[in-house]
Amino acid sequence: MKKFLLFLFCIFLLLSFNASALTIDPSLDDEEYCWDLLMTGTETSVPKIYDEIGNTAVSADTELYKIEIEEGAFTESGSLAGNYSGELVDDSSWANITYDEGIAADFATYLLVKDGNHSPAWYLYDISCWNGIDSLNLTGFWPDGGGISHVSLYGTGAPVPEPATMLLLGSGLVGLAGFRRKFKK
């Protein structure tokens, strides 16, 4: 019985760490994917973008992670900046955000992709289907020139630390094993 429980636990660990990617491309039909293009806009300053977006949860207060490129160098900011790493190349139509460790942004519900020098100046996506651990691959943005200058994740929920979740699950399994052993005697 112990070997069987150990086997199940190992299978669970293998499945829980299986990361894949969520690819977002503006040229794809979003009805076939779990993400949804909510709107695009022409404003280029961030406060004006927030005004144009209006009644969503996208604001400076709900920004979780931001990667931007200026003069060939990129910077990361936001409350989850240490938990993710991004890849962004100047004048490129692609970007990548990967989960490293710590709190996962599984409560992130919006993604803002911005260029500012081309039309549209930005894209706003609903990514509430994203689990926060899979990589975000952004591709196909402004393929005729220009490129992604900013990518921001926004969310409204409360973060749940992944290690604490695993600890809770593990203690539950230990409790079940002890409960079963008690009834066996």
Coordinates of C-alpha atoms in Angstrom, one line a residue:
M1 CA 0.0 0.0 0.0
K2 CA 2.9 2.4 0.8
K3 CA 4.4 1.8 -2.6
F4 CA 1.1 2.5 -4.3
L5 CA 0.7 5.8 -2.4
L6 CA 4.3 6.7 -3.2
F7 CA 3.6 5.9 -6.9
L8 CA 0.5 8.1 -6.9
F9 CA 2.4 10.9 -5.3
C10 CA 5.2 10.7 -7.9
I11 CA 2.7 10.7 -10.7
F12 CA 1.0 13.8 -9.2
L13 CA 4.3 15.6 -8.9
L14 CA 5.1 14.8 -12.5
L15 CA 1.8 16.1 -13.8
S16 CA 1.8 19.2 -11.6
F17 CA 5.1 20.4 -13.0
N18 CA 4.2 19.9 -16.6
A19 CA 4.5 23.4 -18.0
S20 CA 3.5 24.3 -21.5
A21 CA 2.8 27.7 -23.2
L22 CA -0.1 29.9 -24.0
T23 CA 0.6 31.5 -27.4
I24 CA -1.2 34.8 -28.1
D25 CA -1.1 36.1 -31.7
P26 CA -3.4 38.9 -32.9
S27 CA -3.7 37.3 -36.4
L28 CA -5.3 34.1 -34.9
D29 CA -9.0 33.7 -34.5
D30 CA -9.5 34.0 -30.7
E31 CA -12.7 32.0 -30.7
E32 CA -10.5 28.9 -31.1
Y33 CA -8.4 29.7 -28.1
C34 CA -9.0 30.4 -24.4
W35 CA -7.8 34.0 -24.6
D36 CA -10.0 36.8 -25.9
L37 CA -9.1 40.1 -27.6
L38 CA -11.1 42.6 -25.7
M39 CA -10.1 45.8 -27.5
T40 CA -7.4 47.8 -29.2
G41 CA -6.7 51.5 -29.1
T42 CA -4.8 54.4 -30.5
E43 CA -3.7 56.3 -27.3
T44 CA -0.1 56.0 -26.5
S45 CA 0.3 57.3 -22.9
V46 CA -0.5 54.8 -20.2
P47 CA -2.9 57.1 -18.3
K48 CA -4.8 57.7 -21.5
I49 CA -4.9 54.0 -22.2
Y50 CA -6.4 53.4 -18.8
D51 CA -9.0 56.1 -19.5
E52 CA -9.8 54.5 -22.9
I53 CA -10.1 51.0 -21.4
G54 CA -12.6 52.3 -18.9
N55 CA -14.6 49.8 -16.8
T56 CA -12.1 46.9 -16.6
A57 CA -9.8 46.1 -13.7
V58 CA -6.8 47.5 -15.7
S59 CA -5.1 50.2 -13.8
A60 CA -1.8 51.1 -12.1
D61 CA -3.1 49.6 -8.9
T62 CA -3.8 46.1 -10.4
E63 CA -0.5 45.8 -12.5
L64 CA 1.2 42.6 -11.4
Y65 CA 4.1 42.4 -13.8
K66 CA 5.5 44.7 -16.5
I67 CA 8.4 44.3 -18.9
E68 CA 9.4 47.2 -21.1
I69 CA 12.2 48.0 -23.5
E70 CA 13.8 51.4 -23.8
E71 CA 16.9 52.2 -25.8
G72 CA 17.8 48.6 -26.2
A73 CA 17.6 47.6 -22.6
F74 CA 14.5 46.1 -20.8
T75 CA 13.3 46.5 -17.3
E76 CA 10.9 44.5 -15.2
S77 CA 8.6 45.9 -12.5
G78 CA 5.4 45.1 -10.6
S79 CA 4.7 43.1 -7.4
L80 CA 5.5 39.8 -9.2
A81 CA 8.7 41.0 -11.0
G82 CA 10.9 38.5 -9.1
N83 CA 8.6 35.6 -9.9
Y84 CA 8.7 35.9 -13.7
S85 CA 11.3 36.7 -16.3
G86 CA 10.6 38.2 -19.7
E87 CA 12.3 38.2 -23.0
L88 CA 11.7 41.2 -25.2
V89 CA 13.9 42.4 -28.1
D90 CA 13.8 46.0 -29.4
D91 CA 11.6 46.4 -32.5
S92 CA 10.5 42.8 -32.4
S93 CA 7.0 41.5 -32.9
W94 CA 7.4 38.8 -30.2
A95 CA 7.9 38.6 -26.4
N96 CA 8.0 35.8 -23.9
I97 CA 7.1 35.7 -20.2
T98 CA 8.1 32.6 -18.1
Y99 CA 7.4 31.7 -14.5
D100 CA 10.5 31.3 -12.4
E101 CA 9.3 30.7 -8.8
G102 CA 7.2 32.1 -5.9
I103 CA 3.7 33.3 -6.2
A104 CA 2.1 32.5 -9.6
A105 CA -0.1 35.0 -11.3
D106 CA -2.9 32.5 -11.7
F107 CA -5.3 35.3 -10.8
A108 CA -4.1 37.5 -13.7
T109 CA -7.0 38.3 -15.9
Y110 CA -5.7 40.9 -18.4
L111 CA -2.7 41.3 -20.7
L112 CA -1.8 44.6 -22.3
V113 CA 0.6 44.6 -25.3
K114 CA 1.8 48.0 -26.4
D115 CA 3.9 49.5 -29.2
G116 CA 2.7 53.1 -29.4
N117 CA 4.3 53.9 -32.7
H118 CA 1.9 51.9 -34.9
S119 CA -1.8 51.3 -35.3
P120 CA -3.3 49.9 -33.2
A121 CA -1.0 51.3 -30.4
W122 CA -2.0 48.5 -28.0
Y123 CA -4.0 45.3 -27.5
L124 CA -5.9 44.3 -24.4
Y125 CA -6.6 40.5 -23.9
D126 CA -8.7 38.6 -21.3
I127 CA -6.3 35.8 -20.2
S128 CA -8.3 34.5 -17.3
C129 CA -7.8 31.0 -18.7
W130 CA -4.1 31.3 -18.0
N131 CA -2.8 29.3 -15.0
G132 CA 0.1 31.6 -14.3
I133 CA 2.8 28.9 -14.7
D134 CA 2.7 28.2 -18.4
S135 CA 4.9 30.5 -20.5
L136 CA 3.2 33.3 -22.3
N137 CA 4.4 33.5 -25.9
L138 CA 3.4 36.7 -27.7
T139 CA 4.0 36.6 -31.4
G140 CA 2.8 38.3 -34.6
F141 CA 2.4 41.8 -33.2
W142 CA 3.1 44.6 -35.7
P143 CA 4.8 42.3 -38.3
D144 CA 5.1 45.1 -40.9
G145 CA 7.3 47.3 -38.7
G146 CA 7.7 48.3 -35.1
G147 CA 7.4 45.9 -32.3
I148 CA 6.4 45.3 -28.7
S149 CA 7.6 48.0 -26.3
H150 CA 5.6 47.0 -23.1
V151 CA 3.8 44.0 -21.9
S152 CA 1.8 44.2 -18.6
L153 CA -0.2 41.6 -16.6
Y154 CA -3.1 42.8 -14.5
G155 CA -5.2 41.0 -11.9
T156 CA -7.7 41.5 -9.2
G157 CA -7.6 38.3 -7.1
A158 CA -5.5 37.3 -4.1
P159 CA -2.3 35.4 -4.8
V160 CA -1.9 31.9 -3.6
P161 CA 1.7 30.8 -3.0
E162 CA 2.5 27.6 -4.9
P163 CA 4.7 26.0 -2.2
A164 CA 2.0 26.5 0.4
T165 CA -0.5 24.8 -1.9
M166 CA 1.8 21.8 -2.3
L167 CA 2.3 21.7 1.4
L168 CA -1.4 21.7 2.0
L169 CA -1.9 18.9 -0.5
G170 CA 0.9 16.9 1.0
S171 CA -0.4 17.3 4.6
G172 CA -3.8 16.2 3.4
L173 CA -2.4 13.0 1.8
V174 CA -0.4 12.2 5.0
G175 CA -3.6 12.8 7.0
L176 CA -5.6 10.4 4.8
A177 CA -2.9 7.8 5.1
G178 CA -2.9 8.1 8.9
F179 CA -6.7 8.0 9.0
R180 CA -6.7 4.8 6.9
R181 CA -4.1 3.2 9.1
K182 CA -6.1 4.0 12.2
F183 CA -9.1 2.2 10.9
K184 CA -7.0 -0.7 9.7
K185 CA -5.9 -1.4 13.3

